[in-house]
Amino acid sequence: MNAQTRIRPAERVAYAVGAALFLSGLAHAVVLLAPGGSWLGPLSLRKAVTFGLSFGLTLASVAWATSFLTVRARWRTALLGAFTVASVVEVLLVSVQAWRGVPSHFNFETPVDTAVSMTLAAGGGVLVLTVIGFTAAALVEPGPAAPSLRLAIRAGLVVLLVALATGAVMIGRGVVAARGGDPQLAYTTAGSLKPLHAVAMHAILVLPALAWLLRFSRWPEAHRLLVVEVAVAADAVLTAVIGVESFTGTDPLAAPLPVLALSALAALALAGTGGYALSGVEPGSRFVRVRDGKARGR
C-alpha cells in the first residue's frame, strides 16, 4: 500500500497533535507580542512560542516523511506514537514553566522544577531514540520506489538526528553548569548551539517536500535525483558550517567573510533547488488514484 492512498491512525493522530502544538505556539506568540512582552531571557514566553511552532511542524513532518517508509505497522506505530507523546510532553512542560514565570531547563530550585527539567531531558532522549529507529529503518528497508524521494527521506532523518543530538549536548552542558552552581552559564553554553539545532531541525520537511514536488515535474527520475542530490549537498554544507560556528562560539552573522559566503551560497543553492522544482511542474499536474491503489504524478 502506498502512503498516499490512506492515512494510518497513528499518522492521523500525529497530524492532529502537530496542528494543536503549532496553534499553541501561535497563541503564545499573540500573548507575547500583543502587550509588547520581551522576546529574550529564560523567563520569556518565547520558549512556549518556539517549542510549539517547531515541535508542531516537526511532528507533522516526521509523520508525513516516514509514511513513505516500508516499515512494519507495529514498529511504525510504536515509533511515531513515542515521538508524538514526547513532543506533547516537551511543549506542555515548557509552556507550563513559562506561565509559572520560571525557567524550564536547567532549573533545580525546587523539587517540582527539578522534576520538570529531568522530564524534559528524558523526553529529549525519547525523541533521539525514535529518530534513530526511523533512520535505521530508512537505511535498511527498501523505502519508496523513487530514488530521489528515498534519498531525501534518508538525508532528512540523518540531519534531524543531528539536530536532536545537538539538543542533547545542549542539555548535557547546561545541566553540568547548573549543577555546578552557575545557572547563567548553563543558558550561555547551551544557547551557543541553538543555531545548529534550529538549522538542522527542519531538513526532514524541506528535503522530502522537494522530492515530492519533483514528482509533479516533467523531468525523468534521473534528473529529479540529481536535483535532490544538489539539495542534500547544499543542506549538508550549510549544516556543517553552522555546526562549526556553533561549537566554536562564532556568531553566524559575525563569521569571517569566506565562511559567511560559503553558508550564503549553500542556503541559496538549497532555495534554488526549490525554485527550480517549481519551474518544472507541469500545468494541471496532480496525483491520481489508479486501480492498483497507488498514486502517481500526472
Tab-separated table of C-alpha atoms in Angstrom:
chain	number	residue	atom	x	y	z
A	1	MET	CA	0.000	0.000	0.000
A	2	ASN	CA	1.316	3.449	-0.851
A	3	ALA	CA	1.277	6.037	1.901
A	4	GLN	CA	-0.656	8.411	-0.322
A	5	THR	CA	-3.755	6.190	-0.519
A	6	ARG	CA	-4.686	6.037	3.152
A	7	ILE	CA	-3.630	7.903	6.261
A	8	ARG	CA	-2.879	5.443	9.052
A	9	PRO	CA	-4.383	6.043	12.521
A	10	ALA	CA	-1.007	6.867	14.113
A	11	GLU	CA	-0.295	9.398	11.377
A	12	ARG	CA	-3.746	10.935	11.701
A	13	VAL	CA	-3.170	11.415	15.435
A	14	ALA	CA	0.288	12.868	14.794
A	15	TYR	CA	-1.091	15.370	12.273
A	16	ALA	CA	-3.832	16.464	14.676
A	17	VAL	CA	-1.448	16.796	17.596
A	18	GLY	CA	1.093	18.599	15.421
A	19	ALA	CA	-1.570	21.102	14.369
A	20	ALA	CA	-2.573	21.632	18.012
A	21	LEU	CA	1.039	22.223	19.055
A	22	PHE	CA	1.563	24.651	16.180
A	23	LEU	CA	-1.595	26.568	17.135
A	24	SER	CA	-0.349	26.659	20.714
A	25	GLY	CA	2.817	28.323	19.507
A	26	LEU	CA	0.819	30.882	17.524
A	27	ALA	CA	-1.423	31.602	20.519
A	28	HIS	CA	1.588	32.171	22.751
A	29	ALA	CA	3.068	34.471	20.097
A	30	VAL	CA	-0.050	36.628	20.250
A	31	VAL	CA	0.042	36.690	24.052
A	32	LEU	CA	3.735	37.601	23.994
A	33	LEU	CA	3.731	40.234	21.268
A	34	ALA	CA	0.365	41.943	21.816
A	35	PRO	CA	1.376	43.662	25.096
A	36	GLY	CA	4.964	44.117	23.926
A	37	GLY	CA	6.451	41.324	26.003
A	38	SER	CA	10.149	40.509	25.968
A	39	TRP	CA	11.477	38.011	23.419
A	40	LEU	CA	14.691	37.479	25.382
A	41	GLY	CA	15.677	35.575	28.501
A	42	PRO	CA	14.809	32.192	30.050
A	43	LEU	CA	11.565	33.546	31.559
A	44	SER	CA	10.120	34.837	28.292
A	45	LEU	CA	7.082	33.225	26.695
A	46	ARG	CA	9.316	32.972	23.635
A	47	LYS	CA	10.163	29.382	24.540
A	48	ALA	CA	6.478	28.422	24.539
A	49	VAL	CA	6.203	30.038	21.099
A	50	THR	CA	9.262	28.399	19.565
A	51	PHE	CA	8.642	24.978	21.096
A	52	GLY	CA	5.006	24.958	19.969
A	53	LEU	CA	5.757	26.055	16.411
A	54	SER	CA	8.861	23.912	15.988
A	55	PHE	CA	7.503	20.715	17.518
A	56	GLY	CA	4.176	21.085	15.742
A	57	LEU	CA	5.874	21.413	12.371
A	58	THR	CA	8.457	18.728	13.085
A	59	LEU	CA	5.907	16.191	14.323
A	60	ALA	CA	3.768	16.620	11.211
A	61	SER	CA	6.882	16.462	9.006
A	62	VAL	CA	8.137	13.263	10.635
A	63	ALA	CA	4.703	11.651	10.355
A	64	TRP	CA	4.444	12.562	6.675
A	65	ALA	CA	8.012	11.724	5.632
A	66	THR	CA	8.089	8.381	7.432
A	67	SER	CA	4.725	7.419	5.929
A	68	PHE	CA	6.686	6.555	2.760
A	69	LEU	CA	8.914	4.057	4.565
A	70	THR	CA	8.314	0.346	4.168
A	71	VAL	CA	8.228	-0.414	7.880
A	72	ARG	CA	6.160	-2.945	9.800
A	73	ALA	CA	2.913	-1.394	11.009
A	74	ARG	CA	3.530	-2.100	14.709
A	75	TRP	CA	7.068	-0.730	14.555
A	76	ARG	CA	5.905	2.415	12.759
A	77	THR	CA	3.053	2.957	15.217
A	78	ALA	CA	5.330	2.476	18.234
A	79	LEU	CA	7.970	4.887	16.952
A	80	LEU	CA	5.538	7.561	15.803
A	81	GLY	CA	3.454	7.184	18.962
A	82	ALA	CA	6.510	7.669	21.168
A	83	PHE	CA	7.616	10.686	19.118
A	84	THR	CA	4.120	12.192	19.406
A	85	VAL	CA	3.892	11.712	23.177
A	86	ALA	CA	7.400	13.087	23.742
A	87	SER	CA	6.601	16.138	21.596
A	88	VAL	CA	3.486	16.870	23.649
A	89	VAL	CA	5.378	16.499	26.918
A	90	GLU	CA	8.154	18.833	25.774
A	91	VAL	CA	5.802	21.584	24.616
A	92	LEU	CA	3.427	21.216	27.574
A	93	LEU	CA	6.121	21.389	30.263
A	94	VAL	CA	7.933	24.293	28.614
A	95	SER	CA	4.645	26.183	28.325
A	96	VAL	CA	3.663	25.470	31.941
A	97	GLN	CA	7.017	26.702	33.218
A	98	ALA	CA	6.768	29.819	31.047
A	99	TRP	CA	3.386	30.652	32.561
A	100	ARG	CA	4.765	29.985	36.033
A	101	GLY	CA	7.487	32.528	35.312
A	102	VAL	CA	10.366	30.128	35.934
A	103	PRO	CA	12.997	28.604	33.624
A	104	SER	CA	12.012	25.284	32.083
A	105	HIS	CA	15.524	23.903	31.551
A	106	PHE	CA	18.455	23.675	33.976
A	107	ASN	CA	16.162	24.685	36.833
A	108	PHE	CA	16.738	22.702	40.038
A	109	GLU	CA	15.458	25.270	42.539
A	110	THR	CA	12.519	23.188	43.794
A	111	PRO	CA	11.509	19.510	43.593
A	112	VAL	CA	8.849	20.423	41.007
A	113	ASP	CA	11.310	22.365	38.868
A	114	THR	CA	13.836	19.542	39.139
A	115	ALA	CA	11.216	17.000	38.043
A	116	VAL	CA	10.280	19.183	35.052
A	117	SER	CA	13.906	19.663	33.980
A	118	MET	CA	14.674	15.952	34.237
A	119	THR	CA	11.469	15.017	32.406
A	120	LEU	CA	12.368	17.393	29.581
A	121	ALA	CA	15.794	15.772	29.368
A	122	ALA	CA	14.222	12.298	29.316
A	123	GLY	CA	11.781	13.419	26.635
A	124	GLY	CA	14.695	14.575	24.517
A	125	GLY	CA	16.207	11.120	24.897
A	126	VAL	CA	12.991	9.513	23.668
A	127	LEU	CA	12.981	11.794	20.618
A	128	VAL	CA	16.549	10.809	19.785
A	129	LEU	CA	15.818	7.095	20.133
A	130	THR	CA	12.714	7.239	17.949
A	131	VAL	CA	14.527	9.117	15.181
A	132	ILE	CA	17.385	6.593	15.393
A	133	GLY	CA	14.753	3.887	14.864
A	134	PHE	CA	13.231	5.659	11.863
A	135	THR	CA	16.672	6.393	10.400
A	136	ALA	CA	17.752	2.768	10.745
A	137	ALA	CA	14.545	1.639	9.059
A	138	ALA	CA	15.049	4.148	6.239
A	139	LEU	CA	18.598	2.944	5.636
A	140	VAL	CA	17.816	-0.784	5.838
A	141	GLU	CA	14.327	-1.124	4.358
A	142	PRO	CA	13.660	-0.651	0.613
A	143	GLY	CA	11.635	2.502	1.198
A	144	PRO	CA	9.863	4.427	-1.576
A	145	ALA	CA	10.441	3.258	-5.136
A	146	ALA	CA	11.676	6.638	-6.393
A	147	PRO	CA	15.408	7.022	-5.590
A	148	SER	CA	15.003	10.790	-5.273
A	149	LEU	CA	12.369	10.503	-2.541
A	150	ARG	CA	14.286	7.711	-0.844
A	151	LEU	CA	17.437	9.838	-0.677
A	152	ALA	CA	15.532	12.894	0.553
A	153	ILE	CA	13.909	10.987	3.415
A	154	ARG	CA	17.142	9.320	4.471
A	155	ALA	CA	19.074	12.597	4.403
A	156	GLY	CA	16.274	14.442	6.193
A	157	LEU	CA	16.227	11.899	9.018
A	158	VAL	CA	20.021	11.955	9.383
A	159	VAL	CA	20.053	15.761	9.641
A	160	LEU	CA	17.126	15.663	12.083
A	161	LEU	CA	19.192	13.270	14.179
A	162	VAL	CA	21.997	15.853	14.131
A	163	ALA	CA	19.538	18.463	15.413
A	164	LEU	CA	18.300	16.233	18.225
A	165	ALA	CA	21.821	15.143	19.161
A	166	THR	CA	22.753	18.813	19.344
A	167	GLY	CA	19.806	19.357	21.668
A	168	ALA	CA	21.075	16.528	23.860
A	169	VAL	CA	24.527	18.147	24.017
A	170	MET	CA	22.881	21.463	24.921
A	171	ILE	CA	21.014	19.816	27.784
A	172	GLY	CA	24.103	17.952	28.970
A	173	ARG	CA	26.241	21.099	29.010
A	174	GLY	CA	23.538	23.100	30.718
A	175	VAL	CA	22.860	20.527	33.424
A	176	VAL	CA	26.556	20.306	34.291
A	177	ALA	CA	26.835	24.093	34.552
A	178	ALA	CA	23.596	24.439	36.533
A	179	ARG	CA	24.525	21.638	38.919
A	180	GLY	CA	27.857	23.412	39.357
A	181	GLY	CA	26.040	26.432	40.737
A	182	ASP	CA	26.118	28.709	37.691
A	183	PRO	CA	22.674	28.706	36.015
A	184	GLN	CA	23.550	31.729	33.866
A	185	LEU	CA	26.496	29.810	32.410
A	186	ALA	CA	24.094	26.944	31.698
A	187	TYR	CA	21.953	29.139	29.450
A	188	THR	CA	25.007	30.694	27.799
A	189	THR	CA	26.761	27.425	26.968
A	190	ALA	CA	23.567	25.725	25.799
A	191	GLY	CA	22.458	28.762	23.813
A	192	SER	CA	25.625	28.791	21.717
A	193	LEU	CA	24.424	25.616	19.966
A	194	LYS	CA	20.966	26.975	19.120
A	195	PRO	CA	21.836	27.968	15.509
A	196	LEU	CA	22.861	24.404	14.626
A	197	HIS	CA	19.835	22.958	16.408
A	198	ALA	CA	17.492	25.307	14.544
A	199	VAL	CA	19.037	24.896	11.073
A	200	ALA	CA	19.157	21.094	11.234
A	201	MET	CA	15.689	20.667	12.738
A	202	HIS	CA	13.603	21.086	9.606
A	203	ALA	CA	15.563	19.258	6.901
A	204	ILE	CA	13.056	16.444	7.442
A	205	LEU	CA	10.434	18.741	5.893
A	206	VAL	CA	12.484	20.617	3.283
A	207	LEU	CA	14.235	17.697	1.563
A	208	PRO	CA	11.285	15.249	1.301
A	209	ALA	CA	8.995	18.127	0.257
A	210	LEU	CA	11.396	18.952	-2.579
A	211	ALA	CA	11.454	15.323	-3.752
A	212	TRP	CA	7.658	15.144	-3.522
A	213	LEU	CA	7.273	18.347	-5.549
A	214	LEU	CA	9.580	16.978	-8.238
A	215	ARG	CA	7.147	14.097	-8.764
A	216	PHE	CA	4.868	16.604	-10.485
A	217	SER	CA	7.587	17.797	-12.869
A	218	ARG	CA	8.145	16.933	-16.495
A	219	TRP	CA	11.631	15.584	-15.772
A	220	PRO	CA	12.612	11.905	-15.647
A	221	GLU	CA	13.584	10.313	-12.333
A	222	ALA	CA	17.313	10.528	-13.087
A	223	HIS	CA	17.055	14.318	-13.332
A	224	ARG	CA	14.906	14.526	-10.185
A	225	LEU	CA	17.521	12.547	-8.316
A	226	LEU	CA	20.224	14.977	-9.459
A	227	VAL	CA	18.218	17.943	-8.139
A	228	VAL	CA	17.719	16.221	-4.777
A	229	GLU	CA	21.434	15.373	-4.621
A	230	VAL	CA	22.278	19.055	-5.081
A	231	ALA	CA	19.824	19.980	-2.322
A	232	VAL	CA	21.200	17.339	0.041
A	233	ALA	CA	24.766	18.526	-0.600
A	234	ALA	CA	23.779	22.174	-0.044
A	235	ASP	CA	21.969	21.316	3.180
A	236	ALA	CA	24.957	19.285	4.387
A	237	VAL	CA	27.350	22.179	3.729
A	238	LEU	CA	25.048	24.679	5.460
A	239	THR	CA	24.607	22.380	8.464
A	240	ALA	CA	28.358	21.739	8.689
A	241	VAL	CA	29.257	25.435	8.544
A	242	ILE	CA	26.666	26.380	11.166
A	243	GLY	CA	27.814	23.426	13.263
A	244	VAL	CA	31.441	24.551	13.268
A	245	GLU	CA	30.350	28.090	14.129
A	246	SER	CA	28.144	26.855	16.967
A	247	PHE	CA	30.754	24.628	18.591
A	248	THR	CA	33.451	27.312	18.273
A	249	GLY	CA	31.182	30.014	19.692
A	250	THR	CA	31.170	32.063	16.489
A	251	ASP	CA	28.181	34.272	15.769
A	252	PRO	CA	26.887	33.170	12.310
A	253	LEU	CA	26.333	36.829	11.399
A	254	ALA	CA	29.823	37.825	12.539
A	255	ALA	CA	31.755	34.959	10.971
A	256	PRO	CA	34.739	35.608	8.643
A	257	LEU	CA	33.727	36.670	5.141
A	258	PRO	CA	34.685	33.369	3.421
A	259	VAL	CA	32.602	31.431	5.937
A	260	LEU	CA	29.666	33.799	5.513
A	261	ALA	CA	29.959	33.432	1.742
A	262	LEU	CA	30.009	29.639	1.958
A	263	SER	CA	26.907	29.459	4.166
A	264	ALA	CA	25.125	32.023	1.965
A	265	LEU	CA	25.928	30.058	-1.185
A	266	ALA	CA	24.718	26.832	0.409
A	267	ALA	CA	21.462	28.488	1.506
A	268	LEU	CA	20.957	29.979	-1.955
A	269	ALA	CA	21.627	26.628	-3.613
A	270	LEU	CA	19.103	24.938	-1.333
A	271	ALA	CA	16.493	27.604	-2.037
A	272	GLY	CA	17.355	27.452	-5.731
A	273	THR	CA	16.519	23.759	-5.963
A	274	GLY	CA	13.067	24.553	-4.624
A	275	GLY	CA	12.550	27.281	-7.195
A	276	TYR	CA	13.870	25.022	-9.933
A	277	ALA	CA	11.477	22.249	-8.900
A	278	LEU	CA	8.559	24.674	-9.044
A	279	SER	CA	9.586	25.773	-12.531
A	280	GLY	CA	9.383	22.185	-13.747
A	281	VAL	CA	5.862	21.455	-12.505
A	282	GLU	CA	3.596	20.715	-15.433
A	283	PRO	CA	0.371	22.772	-15.638
A	284	GLY	CA	-2.570	20.755	-14.386
A	285	SER	CA	-0.393	18.007	-12.873
A	286	ARG	CA	-1.856	16.251	-9.855
A	287	PHE	CA	-1.854	12.959	-8.013
A	288	VAL	CA	-4.361	10.499	-9.428
A	289	ARG	CA	-5.587	7.279	-7.924
A	290	VAL	CA	-5.246	4.274	-10.224
A	291	ARG	CA	-6.766	0.838	-9.998
A	292	ASP	CA	-3.827	-0.806	-8.293
A	293	GLY	CA	-4.250	1.525	-5.316
A	294	LYS	CA	-1.122	3.594	-5.984
A	295	ALA	CA	-0.794	7.350	-6.527
A	296	ARG	CA	1.483	8.943	-9.045
A	297	GLY	CA	2.074	12.301	-10.686
A	298	ARG	CA	0.432	13.031	-13.997
